[in-house]
mmCIF file of C-alpha atoms and ligand atoms in Angstrom:
data_model
loop_
_atom_site.group_PDB
_atom_site.id
_atom_site.type_symbol
_atom_site.label_atom_id
_atom_site.label_comp_id
_atom_site.label_asym_id
_atom_site.label_seq_id
_atom_site.Cartn_x
_atom_site.Cartn_y
_atom_site.Cartn_z
ATOM 1 C CA UNK W 1 118.795 129.699 147.740
ATOM 2 C CA UNK W 2 122.052 128.113 146.785
ATOM 3 C CA UNK W 3 122.285 125.253 149.283
ATOM 4 C CA UNK W 4 122.819 122.255 147.083
ATOM 5 C CA UNK W 5 120.716 119.120 147.610
ATOM 6 C CA UNK W 6 121.224 116.455 144.950
ATOM 7 C CA UNK W 7 118.062 115.338 143.174
ATOM 8 C CA UNK W 8 116.862 111.703 143.299
ATOM 9 C CA UNK W 9 117.902 111.284 139.638
ATOM 10 C CA UNK W 10 121.416 112.549 140.361
ATOM 11 C CA UNK W 11 121.716 110.247 143.352
ATOM 12 C CA UNK W 12 120.432 107.280 141.341
ATOM 13 C CA UNK W 13 123.044 107.983 138.653
ATOM 14 C CA UNK W 14 125.817 108.022 141.248
ATOM 15 C CA UNK W 15 124.540 104.926 143.040
ATOM 16 C CA UNK W 16 124.380 102.690 139.977
ATOM 17 C CA UNK W 17 127.854 101.180 140.452
ATOM 18 C CA UNK W 18 128.519 97.890 142.242
ATOM 19 C CA UNK W 19 130.641 99.394 144.982
ATOM 20 C CA UNK W 20 129.178 101.304 147.929
ATOM 21 C CA UNK W 21 128.521 104.972 147.262
ATOM 22 C CA UNK W 22 131.132 107.511 148.294
ATOM 23 C CA UNK W 23 131.144 110.729 146.315
ATOM 24 C CA UNK W 24 131.536 114.461 146.384
ATOM 25 C CA UNK W 25 128.933 116.003 144.147
ATOM 26 C CA UNK W 26 129.570 119.610 143.122
ATOM 27 C CA UNK W 27 126.987 121.813 141.461
ATOM 28 C CA UNK W 28 128.910 124.386 139.428
ATOM 29 C CA UNK W 29 125.697 126.224 138.482
ATOM 30 C CA UNK W 30 124.907 126.769 142.176
ATOM 31 C CA UNK W 31 128.506 127.905 142.667
ATOM 32 C CA UNK W 32 128.119 130.514 139.906
ATOM 33 C CA UNK W 33 124.865 131.735 141.478
ATOM 34 C CA UNK W 34 126.560 132.003 144.837
ATOM 35 C CA UNK W 35 129.519 134.051 143.613
ATOM 36 C CA UNK W 36 127.219 136.414 141.699
ATOM 37 C CA UNK W 37 125.082 136.956 144.796
ATOM 38 C CA UNK W 38 128.200 137.791 146.826
ATOM 39 C CA UNK W 39 129.738 140.268 144.421
ATOM 40 C CA UNK W 40 126.589 141.999 143.086
ATOM 41 C CA UNK W 41 125.957 144.220 146.147
ATOM 42 C CA UNK W 42 129.576 145.419 146.459
ATOM 43 C CA UNK W 43 130.099 149.113 145.773
ATOM 44 C CA UNK W 44 132.289 150.446 142.930
ATOM 45 C CA UNK W 45 135.920 150.597 143.997
ATOM 46 C CA UNK W 46 135.864 147.131 145.607
ATOM 47 C CA UNK W 47 137.326 143.928 144.197
ATOM 48 C CA UNK W 48 136.448 140.383 145.214
ATOM 49 C CA UNK W 49 139.121 137.661 144.972
ATOM 50 C CA UNK W 50 138.560 133.952 145.602
ATOM 51 C CA UNK W 51 140.828 132.398 148.275
ATOM 52 C CA UNK W 52 141.952 129.250 146.466
ATOM 53 C CA UNK W 53 142.745 127.256 149.609
ATOM 54 C CA UNK W 54 139.024 126.692 150.340
ATOM 55 C CA UNK W 55 138.706 124.476 147.240
ATOM 56 C CA UNK W 56 141.380 124.369 144.554
ATOM 57 C CA UNK W 57 139.715 122.036 142.080
ATOM 58 C CA UNK W 58 140.353 123.293 138.522
ATOM 59 C CA UNK W 59 136.638 123.030 137.643
ATOM 60 C CA UNK W 60 135.780 125.225 140.605
ATOM 61 C CA UNK W 61 138.476 127.745 139.623
ATOM 62 C CA UNK W 62 137.249 127.833 136.010
ATOM 63 C CA UNK W 63 133.601 128.259 137.063
ATOM 64 C CA UNK W 64 134.540 131.187 139.302
ATOM 65 C CA UNK W 65 137.021 132.910 136.987
ATOM 66 C CA UNK W 66 134.526 135.037 134.998
ATOM 67 C CA UNK W 67 132.855 136.264 138.199
ATOM 68 C CA UNK W 68 135.799 137.281 140.423
ATOM 69 C CA UNK W 69 138.486 139.957 140.200
ATOM 70 C CA UNK W 70 141.085 137.216 140.567
ATOM 71 C CA UNK W 71 142.522 134.569 142.888
ATOM 72 C CA UNK W 72 144.279 134.775 146.240
ATOM 73 C CA UNK W 73 146.915 132.078 146.653
ATOM 74 C CA UNK W 74 149.149 131.094 149.550
ATOM 75 C CA UNK W 75 151.736 128.801 147.923
ATOM 76 C CA UNK W 76 153.701 128.259 144.726
ATOM 77 C CA UNK W 77 151.541 125.196 144.113
ATOM 78 C CA UNK W 78 148.389 127.305 144.166
ATOM 79 C CA UNK W 79 149.944 129.745 141.673
ATOM 80 C CA UNK W 80 150.556 126.847 139.266
ATOM 81 C CA UNK W 81 147.045 125.451 139.879
ATOM 82 C CA UNK W 82 145.436 128.755 138.937
ATOM 83 C CA UNK W 83 147.660 129.212 135.899
ATOM 84 C CA UNK W 84 146.933 125.660 134.679
ATOM 85 C CA UNK W 85 143.190 125.888 135.294
ATOM 86 C CA UNK W 86 142.460 129.433 134.207
ATOM 87 C CA UNK W 87 145.438 130.509 132.092
ATOM 88 C CA UNK W 88 147.861 133.418 131.988
ATOM 89 C CA UNK W 89 145.212 136.162 132.090
ATOM 90 C CA UNK W 90 143.879 135.472 135.598
ATOM 91 C CA UNK W 91 144.862 138.020 138.214
ATOM 92 C CA UNK W 92 146.621 136.480 141.222
ATOM 93 C CA UNK W 93 147.595 137.980 144.566
ATOM 94 C CA UNK W 94 149.683 136.040 147.067
ATOM 95 C CA UNK W 95 149.738 135.893 150.872
ATOM 96 C CA UNK W 96 150.764 133.453 153.572
ATOM 97 C CA UNK W 97 153.043 133.491 156.584
ATOM 98 C CA UNK W 98 156.093 131.396 155.599
ATOM 99 C CA UNK W 99 157.831 132.492 152.398
ATOM 100 C CA UNK W 100 160.800 131.024 150.533
ATOM 101 C CA UNK W 101 163.032 132.432 147.808
ATOM 102 C CA UNK W 102 161.497 129.826 145.513
ATOM 103 C CA UNK W 103 158.018 131.270 146.160
ATOM 104 C CA UNK W 104 159.202 134.747 145.199
ATOM 105 C CA UNK W 105 160.843 133.413 142.026
ATOM 106 C CA UNK W 106 157.665 131.501 141.128
ATOM 107 C CA UNK W 107 155.394 134.472 141.695
ATOM 108 C CA UNK W 108 157.627 136.692 139.559
ATOM 109 C CA UNK W 109 157.799 134.074 136.802
ATOM 110 C CA UNK W 110 154.018 133.621 136.739
ATOM 111 C CA UNK W 111 152.882 137.221 136.771
ATOM 112 C CA UNK W 112 151.450 137.384 140.305
ATOM 113 C CA UNK W 113 150.492 141.019 140.702
ATOM 114 C CA UNK W 114 151.151 141.601 144.382
ATOM 115 C CA UNK W 115 152.643 139.949 147.472
ATOM 116 C CA UNK W 116 151.177 140.345 150.965
ATOM 117 C CA UNK W 117 154.205 140.412 153.255
ATOM 118 C CA UNK W 118 153.992 139.153 156.826
ATOM 119 C CA UNK W 119 157.399 139.944 158.376
ATOM 120 C CA UNK W 120 160.418 142.235 158.076
ATOM 121 C CA UNK W 121 162.617 139.314 157.083
ATOM 122 C CA UNK W 122 160.196 138.378 154.275
ATOM 123 C CA UNK W 123 160.322 141.974 153.042
ATOM 124 C CA UNK W 124 164.104 141.768 152.726
ATOM 125 C CA UNK W 125 163.951 138.311 151.153
ATOM 126 C CA UNK W 126 161.344 139.382 148.569
ATOM 127 C CA UNK W 127 163.384 142.501 147.826
ATOM 128 C CA UNK W 128 166.596 140.506 147.289
ATOM 129 C CA UNK W 129 164.938 138.044 144.892
ATOM 130 C CA UNK W 130 163.068 140.769 142.975
ATOM 131 C CA UNK W 131 166.261 142.838 142.699
ATOM 132 C CA UNK W 132 168.205 139.872 141.277
ATOM 133 C CA UNK W 133 165.565 139.373 138.620
ATOM 134 C CA UNK W 134 165.323 143.069 137.800
ATOM 135 C CA UNK W 135 161.645 143.292 138.800
ATOM 136 C CA UNK W 136 159.676 145.766 140.896
ATOM 137 C CA UNK W 137 157.291 143.785 143.101
ATOM 138 C CA UNK W 138 154.183 145.530 144.519
ATOM 139 C CA UNK W 139 153.503 144.596 148.155
ATOM 140 C CA UNK W 140 150.945 145.041 150.914
ATOM 141 C CA UNK W 141 151.955 144.868 154.572
ATOM 142 C CA UNK W 142 149.804 142.372 156.455
ATOM 143 C CA UNK W 143 148.822 143.718 159.851
ATOM 144 C CA UNK W 144 148.075 141.807 163.036
ATOM 145 C CA UNK W 145 145.881 144.252 164.972
ATOM 146 C CA UNK W 146 146.785 145.165 168.549
ATOM 147 C CA UNK W 147 143.278 144.871 170.034
ATOM 148 C CA UNK W 148 141.056 141.822 170.480
ATOM 149 C CA UNK W 149 138.412 141.161 167.821
ATOM 150 C CA UNK W 150 135.085 139.757 169.066
ATOM 151 C CA UNK W 151 132.651 137.420 167.353
ATOM 152 C CA UNK W 152 134.440 135.070 164.965
ATOM 153 C CA UNK W 153 135.202 131.364 165.117
ATOM 154 C CA UNK W 154 138.848 131.586 164.067
ATOM 155 C CA UNK W 155 141.007 134.591 164.799
ATOM 156 C CA UNK W 156 144.168 135.381 162.883
ATOM 157 C CA UNK W 157 144.680 138.894 164.217
ATOM 158 C CA UNK W 158 144.114 140.917 167.385
ATOM 159 C CA UNK W 159 145.778 138.042 169.243
ATOM 160 C CA UNK W 160 149.111 136.240 169.532
ATOM 161 C CA UNK W 161 149.316 134.326 166.222
ATOM 162 C CA UNK W 162 151.922 133.555 163.577
ATOM 163 C CA UNK W 163 150.176 135.859 161.087
ATOM 164 C CA UNK W 164 151.065 139.318 159.877
ATOM 165 C CA UNK W 165 153.238 142.034 161.356
ATOM 166 C CA UNK W 166 152.066 143.186 164.758
ATOM 167 C CA UNK W 167 150.554 146.629 164.737
ATOM 168 C CA UNK W 168 153.325 148.136 166.892
ATOM 169 C CA UNK W 169 155.960 147.029 164.348
ATOM 170 C CA UNK W 170 154.254 148.519 161.282
ATOM 171 C CA UNK W 171 156.338 151.764 161.464
ATOM 172 C CA UNK W 172 159.502 149.574 161.411
ATOM 173 C CA UNK W 173 158.148 147.664 158.419
ATOM 174 C CA UNK W 174 157.418 150.934 156.599
ATOM 175 C CA UNK W 175 160.972 152.125 157.332
ATOM 176 C CA UNK W 176 162.435 148.812 156.132
ATOM 177 C CA UNK W 177 160.335 148.984 152.971
ATOM 178 C CA UNK W 178 161.822 152.387 152.119
ATOM 179 C CA UNK W 179 165.198 150.651 151.741
ATOM 180 C CA UNK W 180 163.766 147.904 149.542
ATOM 181 C CA UNK W 181 164.310 149.320 146.062
ATOM 182 C CA UNK W 182 162.790 146.342 144.267
ATOM 183 C CA UNK W 183 159.537 146.483 146.260
ATOM 184 C CA UNK W 184 156.769 149.026 145.844
ATOM 185 C CA UNK W 185 154.444 149.761 148.773
ATOM 186 C CA UNK W 186 150.812 149.683 147.674
ATOM 187 C CA UNK W 187 148.902 149.334 150.926
ATOM 188 C CA UNK W 188 147.885 147.236 153.894
ATOM 189 C CA UNK W 189 146.357 143.794 154.277
ATOM 190 C CA UNK W 190 144.043 142.650 157.057
ATOM 191 C CA UNK W 191 142.698 139.116 157.304
ATOM 192 C CA UNK W 192 141.746 139.227 160.920
ATOM 193 C CA UNK W 193 138.910 136.740 161.381
ATOM 194 C CA UNK W 194 137.453 133.680 159.725
ATOM 195 C CA UNK W 195 133.824 132.609 159.637
ATOM 196 C CA UNK W 196 132.414 135.834 161.003
ATOM 197 C CA UNK W 197 128.619 135.558 161.043
ATOM 198 C CA UNK W 198 128.072 139.121 162.206
ATOM 199 C CA UNK W 199 127.941 141.280 159.059
ATOM 200 C CA UNK W 200 127.497 144.522 160.999
ATOM 201 C CA UNK W 201 130.438 143.637 163.233
ATOM 202 C CA UNK W 202 132.478 142.694 160.171
ATOM 203 C CA UNK W 203 131.639 146.048 158.585
ATOM 204 C CA UNK W 204 132.760 147.843 161.759
ATOM 205 C CA UNK W 205 136.010 145.870 161.765
ATOM 206 C CA UNK W 206 136.615 146.723 158.083
ATOM 207 C CA UNK W 207 135.879 150.409 158.737
ATOM 208 C CA UNK W 208 138.365 150.472 161.629
ATOM 209 C CA UNK W 209 140.985 148.793 159.420
ATOM 210 C CA UNK W 210 140.399 151.310 156.629
ATOM 211 C CA UNK W 211 140.816 154.173 159.133
ATOM 212 C CA UNK W 212 144.036 152.686 160.424
ATOM 213 C CA UNK W 213 145.448 152.201 156.919
ATOM 214 C CA UNK W 214 144.594 155.802 156.005
ATOM 215 C CA UNK W 215 146.097 157.130 159.229
ATOM 216 C CA UNK W 216 149.387 155.272 158.623
ATOM 217 C CA UNK W 217 149.495 156.446 155.021
ATOM 218 C CA UNK W 218 148.958 160.069 156.134
ATOM 219 C CA UNK W 219 151.481 159.872 158.941
ATOM 220 C CA UNK W 220 154.209 158.255 156.822
ATOM 221 C CA UNK W 221 153.466 160.028 153.505
ATOM 222 C CA UNK W 222 152.604 156.776 151.678
ATOM 223 C CA UNK W 223 150.814 156.361 148.378
ATOM 224 C CA UNK W 224 147.950 154.124 149.540
ATOM 225 C CA UNK W 225 146.460 152.311 146.543
ATOM 226 C CA UNK W 226 144.972 149.131 148.015
ATOM 227 C CA UNK W 227 143.438 148.060 151.328
ATOM 228 C CA UNK W 228 142.846 144.326 151.389
ATOM 229 C CA UNK W 229 140.276 143.399 154.045
ATOM 230 C CA UNK W 230 140.801 139.634 153.783
ATOM 231 C CA UNK W 231 138.108 136.967 153.809
ATOM 232 C CA UNK W 232 136.122 135.644 156.730
ATOM 233 C CA UNK W 233 132.529 136.190 155.607
ATOM 234 C CA UNK W 234 130.753 133.485 157.586
ATOM 235 C CA UNK W 235 128.576 130.452 157.044
ATOM 236 C CA UNK W 236 126.588 128.597 159.736
ATOM 237 C CA UNK W 237 127.051 124.830 159.744
ATOM 238 C CA UNK W 238 124.405 124.534 162.482
ATOM 239 C CA UNK W 239 121.856 126.304 160.262
ATOM 240 C CA UNK W 240 122.462 125.666 156.553
ATOM 241 C CA UNK W 241 119.632 128.033 155.518
ATOM 242 C CA UNK W 242 121.233 131.005 157.279
ATOM 243 C CA UNK W 243 123.097 133.509 155.078
ATOM 244 C CA UNK W 244 125.728 136.167 155.836
ATOM 245 C CA UNK W 245 124.182 139.588 155.289
ATOM 246 C CA UNK W 246 126.280 140.684 152.332
ATOM 247 C CA UNK W 247 123.938 143.616 151.622
ATOM 248 C CA UNK W 248 124.512 144.960 155.107
ATOM 249 C CA UNK W 249 128.295 144.768 154.804
ATOM 250 C CA UNK W 250 128.172 146.298 151.324
ATOM 251 C CA UNK W 251 125.974 149.222 152.350
ATOM 252 C CA UNK W 252 128.184 149.984 155.349
ATOM 253 C CA UNK W 253 131.193 150.089 153.007
ATOM 254 C CA UNK W 254 129.533 152.229 150.343
ATOM 255 C CA UNK W 255 130.594 155.575 151.907
ATOM 256 C CA UNK W 256 134.163 154.266 152.320
ATOM 257 C CA UNK W 257 134.658 152.883 148.791
ATOM 258 C CA UNK W 258 134.903 154.664 145.466
ATOM 259 C CA UNK W 259 137.243 157.536 146.238
ATOM 260 C CA UNK W 260 140.723 156.686 147.442
ATOM 261 C CA UNK W 261 142.336 153.280 147.693
ATOM 262 C CA UNK W 262 140.704 150.213 146.168
ATOM 263 C CA UNK W 263 139.145 147.886 148.733
ATOM 264 C CA UNK W 264 139.758 144.198 148.189
ATOM 265 C CA UNK W 265 138.188 141.076 149.683
ATOM 266 C CA UNK W 266 139.537 137.538 149.379
ATOM 267 C CA UNK W 267 136.925 135.083 150.602
ATOM 268 C CA UNK W 268 137.013 131.303 150.435
ATOM 269 C CA UNK W 269 134.517 129.578 152.709
ATOM 270 C CA UNK W 270 131.407 131.586 151.827
ATOM 271 C CA UNK W 271 132.128 131.127 148.111
ATOM 272 C CA UNK W 272 132.747 127.388 148.066
ATOM 273 C CA UNK W 273 130.869 125.905 151.052
ATOM 274 C CA UNK W 274 127.334 125.650 149.713
ATOM 275 C CA UNK W 275 127.661 124.090 146.266
ATOM 276 C CA UNK W 276 128.868 120.586 147.176
ATOM 277 C CA UNK W 277 127.493 117.565 149.016
ATOM 278 C CA UNK W 278 129.393 114.545 150.314
ATOM 279 C CA UNK W 279 127.440 111.299 149.938
ATOM 280 C CA UNK W 280 128.322 108.203 151.924
ATOM 281 C CA UNK W 281 126.636 104.815 152.028
ATOM 282 C CA UNK W 282 125.875 103.252 155.402
ATOM 283 C CA UNK W 283 127.980 100.054 155.537
ATOM 284 C CA UNK W 284 127.029 98.905 159.010
ATOM 285 C CA UNK W 285 125.061 99.822 162.123
ATOM 286 C CA UNK W 286 125.802 98.842 165.685
ATOM 287 C CA UNK W 287 125.111 99.649 169.298
ATOM 288 C CA UNK W 288 127.883 100.175 171.757
ATOM 289 C CA UNK W 289 127.530 101.054 175.432
ATOM 290 C CA UNK W 290 123.983 102.221 174.866
ATOM 291 C CA UNK W 291 124.654 104.412 171.795
ATOM 292 C CA UNK W 292 123.994 103.776 168.106
ATOM 293 C CA UNK W 293 126.762 104.057 165.510
ATOM 294 C CA UNK W 294 126.542 104.086 161.719
ATOM 295 C CA UNK W 295 129.702 103.108 159.850
ATOM 296 C CA UNK W 296 130.028 104.976 156.581
ATOM 297 C CA UNK W 297 131.930 104.333 153.373
ATOM 298 C CA UNK W 298 134.063 107.449 153.694
ATOM 299 C CA UNK W 299 134.991 109.624 156.638
ATOM 300 C CA UNK W 300 137.338 112.314 157.850
ATOM 301 C CA UNK W 301 140.105 111.267 155.407
ATOM 302 C CA UNK W 302 137.838 112.773 152.717
ATOM 303 C CA UNK W 303 136.051 115.327 154.813
ATOM 304 C CA UNK W 304 138.033 116.458 157.855
ATOM 305 C CA UNK W 305 136.059 119.667 158.366
ATOM 306 C CA UNK W 306 133.642 118.420 161.083
ATOM 307 C CA UNK W 307 136.444 116.868 163.126
ATOM 308 C CA UNK W 308 138.695 119.889 162.731
ATOM 309 C CA UNK W 309 135.879 122.187 163.915
ATOM 310 C CA UNK W 310 134.519 119.618 166.418
ATOM 311 C CA UNK W 311 130.988 120.125 165.122
ATOM 312 C CA UNK W 312 128.153 117.855 163.981
ATOM 313 C CA UNK W 313 128.090 118.347 160.259
ATOM 314 C CA UNK W 314 124.608 118.979 158.789
ATOM 315 C CA UNK W 315 123.231 116.014 156.843
ATOM 316 C CA UNK W 316 120.069 114.397 155.609
ATOM 317 C CA UNK W 317 119.323 110.761 154.876
ATOM 318 C CA UNK W 318 118.550 109.474 151.394
ATOM 319 C CA UNK W 319 116.723 106.164 151.888
ATOM 320 C CA UNK W 320 117.332 103.351 149.382
ATOM 321 C CA UNK W 321 115.005 100.408 149.051
ATOM 322 C CA UNK W 322 117.277 97.749 147.476
ATOM 323 C CA UNK W 323 118.412 95.009 149.849
ATOM 324 C CA UNK W 324 120.077 91.995 148.195
ATOM 325 C CA UNK W 325 121.097 89.894 151.185
ATOM 326 C CA UNK W 326 119.138 86.907 152.538
ATOM 327 C CA UNK W 327 119.474 88.121 156.169
ATOM 328 C CA UNK W 328 117.434 90.890 157.846
ATOM 329 C CA UNK W 329 118.457 94.443 156.995
ATOM 330 C CA UNK W 330 119.978 96.225 160.021
ATOM 331 C CA UNK W 331 118.134 99.398 160.917
ATOM 332 C CA UNK W 332 117.640 101.905 163.686
ATOM 333 C CA UNK W 333 114.601 104.161 164.186
ATOM 334 C CA UNK W 334 113.805 107.296 166.215
ATOM 335 C CA UNK W 335 117.054 107.484 168.086
ATOM 336 C CA UNK W 336 120.285 109.455 168.097
ATOM 337 C CA UNK W 337 123.088 108.083 165.940
ATOM 338 C CA UNK W 338 126.777 108.831 165.641
ATOM 339 C CA UNK W 339 128.028 108.883 162.053
ATOM 340 C CA UNK W 340 131.521 107.360 161.964
ATOM 341 C CA UNK W 341 133.819 106.805 159.006
ATOM 342 C CA UNK W 342 135.848 103.800 157.902
ATOM 343 C CA UNK W 343 139.118 104.750 159.614
ATOM 344 C CA UNK W 344 140.540 102.868 162.594
ATOM 345 C CA UNK W 345 140.480 105.836 164.919
ATOM 346 C CA UNK W 346 137.779 107.101 167.290
ATOM 347 C CA UNK W 347 138.336 110.587 165.832
ATOM 348 C CA UNK W 348 136.749 109.544 162.553
ATOM 349 C CA UNK W 349 133.329 110.983 163.378
ATOM 350 C CA UNK W 350 131.283 113.390 161.247
ATOM 351 C CA UNK W 351 128.292 113.924 163.569
ATOM 352 C CA UNK W 352 127.576 112.733 167.126
ATOM 353 C CA UNK W 353 124.304 111.582 168.685
ATOM 354 C CA UNK W 354 122.066 113.262 166.125
ATOM 355 C CA UNK W 355 118.437 112.003 166.201
ATOM 356 C CA UNK W 356 117.236 110.267 163.024
ATOM 357 C CA UNK W 357 113.793 108.937 162.099
ATOM 358 C CA UNK W 358 115.194 105.823 160.461
ATOM 359 C CA UNK W 359 118.557 104.688 159.133
ATOM 360 C CA UNK W 360 119.335 101.363 157.464
ATOM 361 C CA UNK W 361 122.437 99.693 156.094
ATOM 362 C CA UNK W 362 122.497 100.671 152.412
ATOM 363 C CA UNK W 363 120.889 104.103 152.903
ATOM 364 C CA UNK W 364 122.913 107.152 151.938
ATOM 365 C CA UNK W 365 123.934 109.996 154.218
ATOM 366 C CA UNK W 366 124.195 113.305 152.373
ATOM 367 C CA UNK W 367 126.404 115.850 154.141
ATOM 368 C CA UNK W 368 125.553 119.384 153.063
ATOM 369 C CA UNK W 369 127.839 122.424 152.794
ATOM 370 C CA UNK W 370 130.803 120.217 151.891
ATOM 371 C CA UNK W 371 132.456 122.422 149.249
ATOM 372 C CA UNK W 372 134.911 124.480 151.329
ATOM 373 C CA UNK W 373 137.800 123.161 153.428
ATOM 374 C CA UNK W 374 136.489 119.610 152.957
ATOM 375 C CA UNK W 375 138.394 117.363 150.544
ATOM 376 C CA UNK W 376 141.111 120.020 150.341
ATOM 377 C CA UNK W 377 142.114 119.836 153.999
ATOM 378 C CA UNK W 378 141.850 116.055 154.404
ATOM 379 C CA UNK W 379 144.459 113.306 154.745
ATOM 380 C CA UNK W 380 143.312 111.311 151.691
ATOM 381 C CA UNK W 381 145.720 108.414 151.892
ATOM 382 C CA UNK W 382 145.575 107.606 155.576
ATOM 383 C CA UNK W 383 144.658 103.875 155.593
ATOM 384 C CA UNK W 384 144.638 103.747 151.760
ATOM 385 C CA UNK W 385 140.869 103.488 151.354
ATOM 386 C CA UNK W 386 139.629 104.250 147.837
ATOM 387 C CA UNK W 387 139.140 107.946 147.180
ATOM 388 C CA UNK W 388 135.577 109.193 146.718
ATOM 389 C CA UNK W 389 134.191 109.853 143.289
ATOM 390 C CA UNK W 390 134.264 113.565 142.541
ATOM 391 C CA UNK W 391 131.399 114.512 140.294
ATOM 392 C CA UNK W 392 130.666 117.924 138.816
ATOM 393 C CA UNK W 393 127.272 119.061 137.586
ATOM 394 C CA UNK W 394 127.616 121.718 134.955
ATOM 395 C CA UNK W 395 124.619 123.409 133.319
ATOM 396 C CA UNK W 396 122.374 120.722 134.742
ATOM 397 C CA UNK W 397 124.452 117.816 133.391
ATOM 398 C CA UNK W 398 126.894 115.509 135.091
ATOM 399 C CA UNK W 399 129.548 116.761 132.735
ATOM 400 C CA UNK W 400 132.721 115.606 134.342
ATOM 401 C CA UNK W 401 132.257 112.495 136.399
ATOM 402 C CA UNK W 402 135.571 111.063 137.357
ATOM 403 C CA UNK W 403 136.877 108.395 139.694
ATOM 404 C CA UNK W 404 140.196 109.058 141.372
ATOM 405 C CA UNK W 405 141.543 106.042 143.197
HETATM 406 C C1 PLP G 501 142.152 131.533 154.493
HETATM 407 C C2 PLP G 501 142.389 132.938 154.103
HETATM 408 C C3 PLP G 501 141.391 133.651 153.423
HETATM 409 C C4 PLP G 501 140.014 133.082 153.178
HETATM 410 O O1 PLP G 501 139.328 132.992 154.369
HETATM 411 P P1 PLP G 501 137.790 132.509 154.435
HETATM 412 O O2 PLP G 501 137.507 132.492 155.882
HETATM 413 O O3 PLP G 501 137.723 131.170 153.791
HETATM 414 O O4 PLP G 501 136.983 133.530 153.691
HETATM 415 C C5 PLP G 501 141.701 134.919 152.988
HETATM 416 N N1 PLP G 501 142.916 135.480 153.217
HETATM 417 C C6 PLP G 501 143.883 134.825 153.892
HETATM 418 C C7 PLP G 501 145.193 135.483 154.109
HETATM 419 C C8 PLP G 501 143.651 133.536 154.359
HETATM 420 O O5 PLP G 501 144.613 132.892 155.041
#
């Protein structure tokens, strides 16, 4: 079980400062456990990359580095992050829909091993830059499937989106690639869904993608070395104990892996979600039009995930007994509460009308599953509130506590 709940001692250590508590607490040991449990069942012939955009903190990247095939990046900045955190030896592959000449120069300069190309224009651009620098750049063609894909929360393919090359245009892309002397075709890329909780359905989708890649390679006489099946292995924010059935996906892939092209995955959310908690102190409580609101030190400027997904983020309450004021301590009991942040916008809400047994000013709210697409997707400087502490537990110790203001 890798869902991270901070211990009372860890919380006490964080809460010892004068100012109200606001902190991300990451457990790097739990993160290492999680990545090992994801990669262990995978058959030979598969490679697991970490999608850096889910959480690009250097301590996270360093903790993961020994346990992953490499890193999937989507910008020049992420290339530099990985190189700074993990060094020149880390394998990097690069994707993303909007490419510049500068990106291609950066990836060539920093030893990125492959580019996932999403349009015919990007193919020509990458070819021109690689040719000027005398390099041969390996590429995958990213496909946007023609048919609809059921069952996932976010869909990048099988629908009208800005991602990939639509299936009907893949023969044109293959023809264009033949004229690109500085590019080398290595295979196809599919990142079709995000947060898929159906492992059997995900396996079926992967199998269909593998078939399609093989059919194109046969039809066009291509040397198919790699099929990248993207990320998208799901988590369930409504049920933190639920786990994606990695074994089921792995066993469905076993007959398809091993001989032939390497299969690659590049997951972010399932790797990084579970190992971090976001702790916020209750600054105030009020009733408004018949509903109860808790005002937190923190909010969506640190942790935009619940508002971007419009969900109630899972949390538990850590009661604290100290109360230093001479007036009565505000509290609510046995009623639903809406957890709002410190921003001056009604959108700054992390959970709505969730029943609680008791909540008092000065208690802490601990949001679980806060490690992926949390801090990294948030607008930190909106309203200029102090940033949260970001604390990292490593081998049981709070090794790298740090305040960034
Ligand atoms: C975001 C992204 C991923 C990671 O997706 P998760 O749902 O976090 O696993 C992988 N590949 C591409 C191209 C992406 O854009």
